[in-house]
Amino acid sequence: MNLEKFTERARAIVQSGQMEAIKRKHQYFTPEHLLKALLDDEKQLAAGLIRSAGGRPDEAKLAADVAVAGIPVVEGGGDKMYMPPETARIIQGAEDAATKAGDSFVAAEWILLAISTARATKAAEALKAAGVTPTSINSAIGMMRAGRTADSAGAEDNYEAL
């Protein structure tokens, strides 16, 4: 994972998810931490995309909160935190989506899309239960971007708020 290829907001989302895992004494940085960070973001990009995709962001947020709360706490494990393969696949999926879209940087919306496609994760299940699919999220991203690409670290600031 090369965070230099991520926009400022996407980098902040990843770091926020990691900090959530550390704060809760979780040994693993999971897709659920990423989804929680996306839905807790003050700019509400993910919530807006979910709403635009016909979903219910409040339900997704509640499901993400419940999933993160259910992760076992590890006491006395030091400050080591690991990234399971599912999280690595999501990061790679976001990078692949950005490349396919012609972006120079990985924007936060690609993380949301990659989470929605992650099989057998509670984060993907939360999005599905909230009424969105990878196809509907991808369509919402297309509408939001209106042909613009992420060609700078601050690209999301140029998108019209949903």
PDB file of C-alpha atoms in Angstrom, residues 1-156:
ATOM      1  CA  MET A   1       0.000   0.000   0.000  1.00  0.00           C
ATOM      2  CA  ASN A   2       1.516   3.267  -1.129  1.00  0.00           C
ATOM      3  CA  LEU A   3      -0.378   6.078   0.612  1.00  0.00           C
ATOM      4  CA  GLU A   4       1.429   8.618  -1.560  1.00  0.00           C
ATOM      5  CA  LYS A   5      -0.895   7.478  -4.365  1.00  0.00           C
ATOM      6  CA  PHE A   6      -3.972   8.318  -2.249  1.00  0.00           C
ATOM      7  CA  THR A   7      -5.762  11.658  -2.080  1.00  0.00           C
ATOM      8  CA  GLU A   8      -5.568  13.572   1.176  1.00  0.00           C
ATOM      9  CA  ARG A   9      -9.080  12.485   2.140  1.00  0.00           C
ATOM     10  CA  ALA A  10      -8.477   8.827   1.242  1.00  0.00           C
ATOM     11  CA  ARG A  11      -5.244   8.884   3.245  1.00  0.00           C
ATOM     12  CA  ALA A  12      -7.120  10.402   6.195  1.00  0.00           C
ATOM     13  CA  ILE A  13      -9.788   7.677   5.934  1.00  0.00           C
ATOM     14  CA  VAL A  14      -7.181   4.901   6.039  1.00  0.00           C
ATOM     15  CA  GLN A  15      -5.382   6.561   8.958  1.00  0.00           C
ATOM     16  CA  SER A  16      -8.656   7.133  10.801  1.00  0.00           C
ATOM     17  CA  GLY A  17      -9.555   3.463  10.391  1.00  0.00           C
ATOM     18  CA  GLN A  18      -6.165   2.439  11.712  1.00  0.00           C
ATOM     19  CA  MET A  19      -6.508   4.782  14.687  1.00  0.00           C
ATOM     20  CA  GLU A  20      -9.948   3.331  15.425  1.00  0.00           C
ATOM     21  CA  ALA A  21      -8.418  -0.142  15.547  1.00  0.00           C
ATOM     22  CA  ILE A  22      -5.609   1.042  17.827  1.00  0.00           C
ATOM     23  CA  LYS A  23      -7.985   2.946  20.108  1.00  0.00           C
ATOM     24  CA  ARG A  24     -10.180  -0.126  20.509  1.00  0.00           C
ATOM     25  CA  LYS A  25      -7.147  -2.409  21.065  1.00  0.00           C
ATOM     26  CA  HIS A  26      -7.889  -4.485  17.984  1.00  0.00           C
ATOM     27  CA  GLN A  27      -5.093  -6.605  16.617  1.00  0.00           C
ATOM     28  CA  TYR A  28      -6.312  -6.306  13.013  1.00  0.00           C
ATOM     29  CA  PHE A  29      -7.131  -3.330  10.766  1.00  0.00           C
ATOM     30  CA  THR A  30     -10.281  -4.666   9.110  1.00  0.00           C
ATOM     31  CA  PRO A  31     -12.617  -3.612   6.286  1.00  0.00           C
ATOM     32  CA  GLU A  32     -15.106  -2.722   9.007  1.00  0.00           C
ATOM     33  CA  HIS A  33     -12.682  -0.135  10.419  1.00  0.00           C
ATOM     34  CA  LEU A  34     -12.366   1.343   6.929  1.00  0.00           C
ATOM     35  CA  LEU A  35     -16.137   1.511   6.431  1.00  0.00           C
ATOM     36  CA  LYS A  36     -16.608   3.092   9.864  1.00  0.00           C
ATOM     37  CA  ALA A  37     -13.977   5.715   9.030  1.00  0.00           C
ATOM     38  CA  LEU A  38     -15.675   6.461   5.694  1.00  0.00           C
ATOM     39  CA  LEU A  39     -19.072   6.869   7.351  1.00  0.00           C
ATOM     40  CA  ASP A  40     -17.696   8.918  10.272  1.00  0.00           C
ATOM     41  CA  ASP A  41     -15.974  11.370   7.897  1.00  0.00           C
ATOM     42  CA  GLU A  42     -17.216  14.916   8.514  1.00  0.00           C
ATOM     43  CA  LYS A  43     -17.476  15.655   4.774  1.00  0.00           C
ATOM     44  CA  GLN A  44     -20.047  12.830   4.471  1.00  0.00           C
ATOM     45  CA  LEU A  45     -18.836  11.783   1.002  1.00  0.00           C
ATOM     46  CA  ALA A  46     -19.585   8.083   1.594  1.00  0.00           C
ATOM     47  CA  ALA A  47     -22.976   8.810   3.134  1.00  0.00           C
ATOM     48  CA  GLY A  48     -23.847  11.004   0.170  1.00  0.00           C
ATOM     49  CA  LEU A  49     -22.791   8.333  -2.295  1.00  0.00           C
ATOM     50  CA  ILE A  50     -24.804   5.673  -0.477  1.00  0.00           C
ATOM     51  CA  ARG A  51     -27.848   7.971  -0.479  1.00  0.00           C
ATOM     52  CA  SER A  52     -27.332   8.775  -4.168  1.00  0.00           C
ATOM     53  CA  ALA A  53     -27.048   5.042  -4.879  1.00  0.00           C
ATOM     54  CA  GLY A  54     -30.499   4.524  -3.353  1.00  0.00           C
ATOM     55  CA  GLY A  55     -29.230   3.240  -0.010  1.00  0.00           C
ATOM     56  CA  ARG A  56     -29.627   4.144   3.616  1.00  0.00           C
ATOM     57  CA  PRO A  57     -26.367   5.533   5.055  1.00  0.00           C
ATOM     58  CA  ASP A  58     -27.656   5.526   8.645  1.00  0.00           C
ATOM     59  CA  GLU A  59     -28.206   1.770   8.447  1.00  0.00           C
ATOM     60  CA  ALA A  60     -24.737   1.253   6.968  1.00  0.00           C
ATOM     61  CA  LYS A  61     -23.200   3.359   9.752  1.00  0.00           C
ATOM     62  CA  LEU A  62     -25.052   1.448  12.471  1.00  0.00           C
ATOM     63  CA  ALA A  63     -24.008  -1.895  10.962  1.00  0.00           C
ATOM     64  CA  ALA A  64     -20.377  -0.729  10.709  1.00  0.00           C
ATOM     65  CA  ASP A  65     -20.439   0.457  14.322  1.00  0.00           C
ATOM     66  CA  VAL A  66     -21.860  -2.889  15.482  1.00  0.00           C
ATOM     67  CA  ALA A  67     -19.308  -4.844  13.428  1.00  0.00           C
ATOM     68  CA  VAL A  68     -16.368  -2.854  14.823  1.00  0.00           C
ATOM     69  CA  ALA A  69     -17.702  -3.189  18.365  1.00  0.00           C
ATOM     70  CA  GLY A  70     -17.807  -6.967  17.887  1.00  0.00           C
ATOM     71  CA  ILE A  71     -14.108  -7.303  17.031  1.00  0.00           C
ATOM     72  CA  PRO A  72     -12.188  -8.946  19.875  1.00  0.00           C
ATOM     73  CA  VAL A  73     -10.009  -6.747  22.065  1.00  0.00           C
ATOM     74  CA  VAL A  74      -6.405  -7.858  22.510  1.00  0.00           C
ATOM     75  CA  GLU A  75      -4.781  -6.951  25.821  1.00  0.00           C
ATOM     76  CA  GLY A  76      -1.025  -7.074  26.287  1.00  0.00           C
ATOM     77  CA  GLY A  77      -0.290  -7.547  22.602  1.00  0.00           C
ATOM     78  CA  GLY A  78       1.928  -4.486  22.344  1.00  0.00           C
ATOM     79  CA  ASP A  79       1.287  -1.913  19.672  1.00  0.00           C
ATOM     80  CA  LYS A  80       1.379  -4.326  16.764  1.00  0.00           C
ATOM     81  CA  MET A  81      -1.516  -4.224  14.394  1.00  0.00           C
ATOM     82  CA  TYR A  82      -1.877  -6.388  11.329  1.00  0.00           C
ATOM     83  CA  MET A  83      -3.672  -5.964   8.035  1.00  0.00           C
ATOM     84  CA  PRO A  84      -5.610  -9.099   7.108  1.00  0.00           C
ATOM     85  CA  PRO A  85      -5.800 -10.169   3.441  1.00  0.00           C
ATOM     86  CA  GLU A  86      -9.362  -8.814   3.131  1.00  0.00           C
ATOM     87  CA  THR A  87      -8.224  -5.282   3.941  1.00  0.00           C
ATOM     88  CA  ALA A  88      -5.244  -5.560   1.614  1.00  0.00           C
ATOM     89  CA  ARG A  89      -7.589  -6.705  -1.190  1.00  0.00           C
ATOM     90  CA  ILE A  90      -9.821  -3.678  -0.577  1.00  0.00           C
ATOM     91  CA  ILE A  91      -6.865  -1.296  -0.767  1.00  0.00           C
ATOM     92  CA  GLN A  92      -5.686  -3.008  -3.957  1.00  0.00           C
ATOM     93  CA  GLY A  93      -9.232  -2.946  -5.341  1.00  0.00           C
ATOM     94  CA  ALA A  94      -9.439   0.804  -4.690  1.00  0.00           C
ATOM     95  CA  GLU A  95      -6.113   1.304  -6.470  1.00  0.00           C
ATOM     96  CA  ASP A  96      -7.319  -0.809  -9.411  1.00  0.00           C
ATOM     97  CA  ALA A  97     -10.608   1.126  -9.642  1.00  0.00           C
ATOM     98  CA  ALA A  98      -8.723   4.429  -9.635  1.00  0.00           C
ATOM     99  CA  THR A  99      -6.432   3.233 -12.422  1.00  0.00           C
ATOM    100  CA  LYS A 100      -9.393   1.964 -14.467  1.00  0.00           C
ATOM    101  CA  ALA A 101     -11.085   5.367 -14.054  1.00  0.00           C
ATOM    102  CA  GLY A 102      -7.963   7.155 -15.301  1.00  0.00           C
ATOM    103  CA  ASP A 103      -7.190   8.696 -11.913  1.00  0.00           C
ATOM    104  CA  SER A 104      -3.661   9.594 -10.859  1.00  0.00           C
ATOM    105  CA  PHE A 105      -4.674   9.296  -7.194  1.00  0.00           C
ATOM    106  CA  VAL A 106      -6.856   6.858  -5.243  1.00  0.00           C
ATOM    107  CA  ALA A 107      -9.868   8.822  -3.992  1.00  0.00           C
ATOM    108  CA  ALA A 108     -12.049   7.890  -1.015  1.00  0.00           C
ATOM    109  CA  GLU A 109     -14.952   6.820  -3.212  1.00  0.00           C
ATOM    110  CA  TRP A 110     -12.857   4.005  -4.656  1.00  0.00           C
ATOM    111  CA  ILE A 111     -12.343   2.651  -1.136  1.00  0.00           C
ATOM    112  CA  LEU A 112     -16.125   2.588  -0.661  1.00  0.00           C
ATOM    113  CA  LEU A 113     -16.588   0.807  -3.999  1.00  0.00           C
ATOM    114  CA  ALA A 114     -13.882  -1.734  -3.147  1.00  0.00           C
ATOM    115  CA  ILE A 115     -15.515  -2.428   0.227  1.00  0.00           C
ATOM    116  CA  SER A 116     -18.829  -3.078  -1.501  1.00  0.00           C
ATOM    117  CA  THR A 117     -17.191  -5.734  -3.693  1.00  0.00           C
ATOM    118  CA  ALA A 118     -15.327  -7.466  -0.828  1.00  0.00           C
ATOM    119  CA  ARG A 119     -16.797 -10.909  -0.426  1.00  0.00           C
ATOM    120  CA  ALA A 120     -17.428 -12.412   2.980  1.00  0.00           C
ATOM    121  CA  THR A 121     -16.810  -9.228   4.996  1.00  0.00           C
ATOM    122  CA  LYS A 122     -19.190  -7.639   7.446  1.00  0.00           C
ATOM    123  CA  ALA A 123     -18.430  -4.280   5.810  1.00  0.00           C
ATOM    124  CA  ALA A 124     -19.754  -5.460   2.430  1.00  0.00           C
ATOM    125  CA  GLU A 125     -22.744  -7.052   4.161  1.00  0.00           C
ATOM    126  CA  ALA A 126     -23.463  -3.725   5.908  1.00  0.00           C
ATOM    127  CA  LEU A 127     -23.555  -1.910   2.565  1.00  0.00           C
ATOM    128  CA  LYS A 128     -25.740  -4.591   0.999  1.00  0.00           C
ATOM    129  CA  ALA A 129     -28.139  -4.495   3.968  1.00  0.00           C
ATOM    130  CA  ALA A 130     -28.266  -0.699   3.602  1.00  0.00           C
ATOM    131  CA  GLY A 131     -29.579  -1.164   0.073  1.00  0.00           C
ATOM    132  CA  VAL A 132     -26.556  -0.565  -2.158  1.00  0.00           C
ATOM    133  CA  THR A 133     -24.632  -2.714  -4.600  1.00  0.00           C
ATOM    134  CA  PRO A 134     -21.274  -2.231  -6.275  1.00  0.00           C
ATOM    135  CA  THR A 135     -23.142  -1.259  -9.461  1.00  0.00           C
ATOM    136  CA  SER A 136     -25.289   1.367  -7.748  1.00  0.00           C
ATOM    137  CA  ILE A 137     -22.273   2.830  -5.918  1.00  0.00           C
ATOM    138  CA  ASN A 138     -20.285   2.958  -9.154  1.00  0.00           C
ATOM    139  CA  SER A 139     -23.183   4.777 -10.840  1.00  0.00           C
ATOM    140  CA  ALA A 140     -23.384   7.266  -7.971  1.00  0.00           C
ATOM    141  CA  ILE A 141     -19.649   7.890  -8.275  1.00  0.00           C
ATOM    142  CA  GLY A 142     -20.062   8.551 -11.990  1.00  0.00           C
ATOM    143  CA  MET A 143     -22.850  11.052 -11.359  1.00  0.00           C
ATOM    144  CA  MET A 144     -20.897  12.813  -8.616  1.00  0.00           C
ATOM    145  CA  ARG A 145     -17.735  13.094 -10.654  1.00  0.00           C
ATOM    146  CA  ALA A 146     -19.392  14.105 -13.915  1.00  0.00           C
ATOM    147  CA  GLY A 147     -16.340  13.051 -15.906  1.00  0.00           C
ATOM    148  CA  ARG A 148     -13.723  14.559 -13.580  1.00  0.00           C
ATOM    149  CA  THR A 149     -10.709  12.534 -12.518  1.00  0.00           C
ATOM    150  CA  ALA A 150      -8.621  12.537  -9.355  1.00  0.00           C
ATOM    151  CA  ASP A 151      -5.476  14.155 -10.697  1.00  0.00           C
ATOM    152  CA  SER A 152      -4.273  15.764  -7.463  1.00  0.00           C
ATOM    153  CA  ALA A 153      -4.042  14.905  -3.772  1.00  0.00           C
ATOM    154  CA  GLY A 154      -6.912  17.339  -3.080  1.00  0.00           C
ATOM    155  CA  ALA A 155      -9.177  16.097  -5.880  1.00  0.00           C
ATOM    156  CA  GLU A 156     -12.235  15.420  -3.712  1.00  0.00           C
TER     157      GLU A 156
END
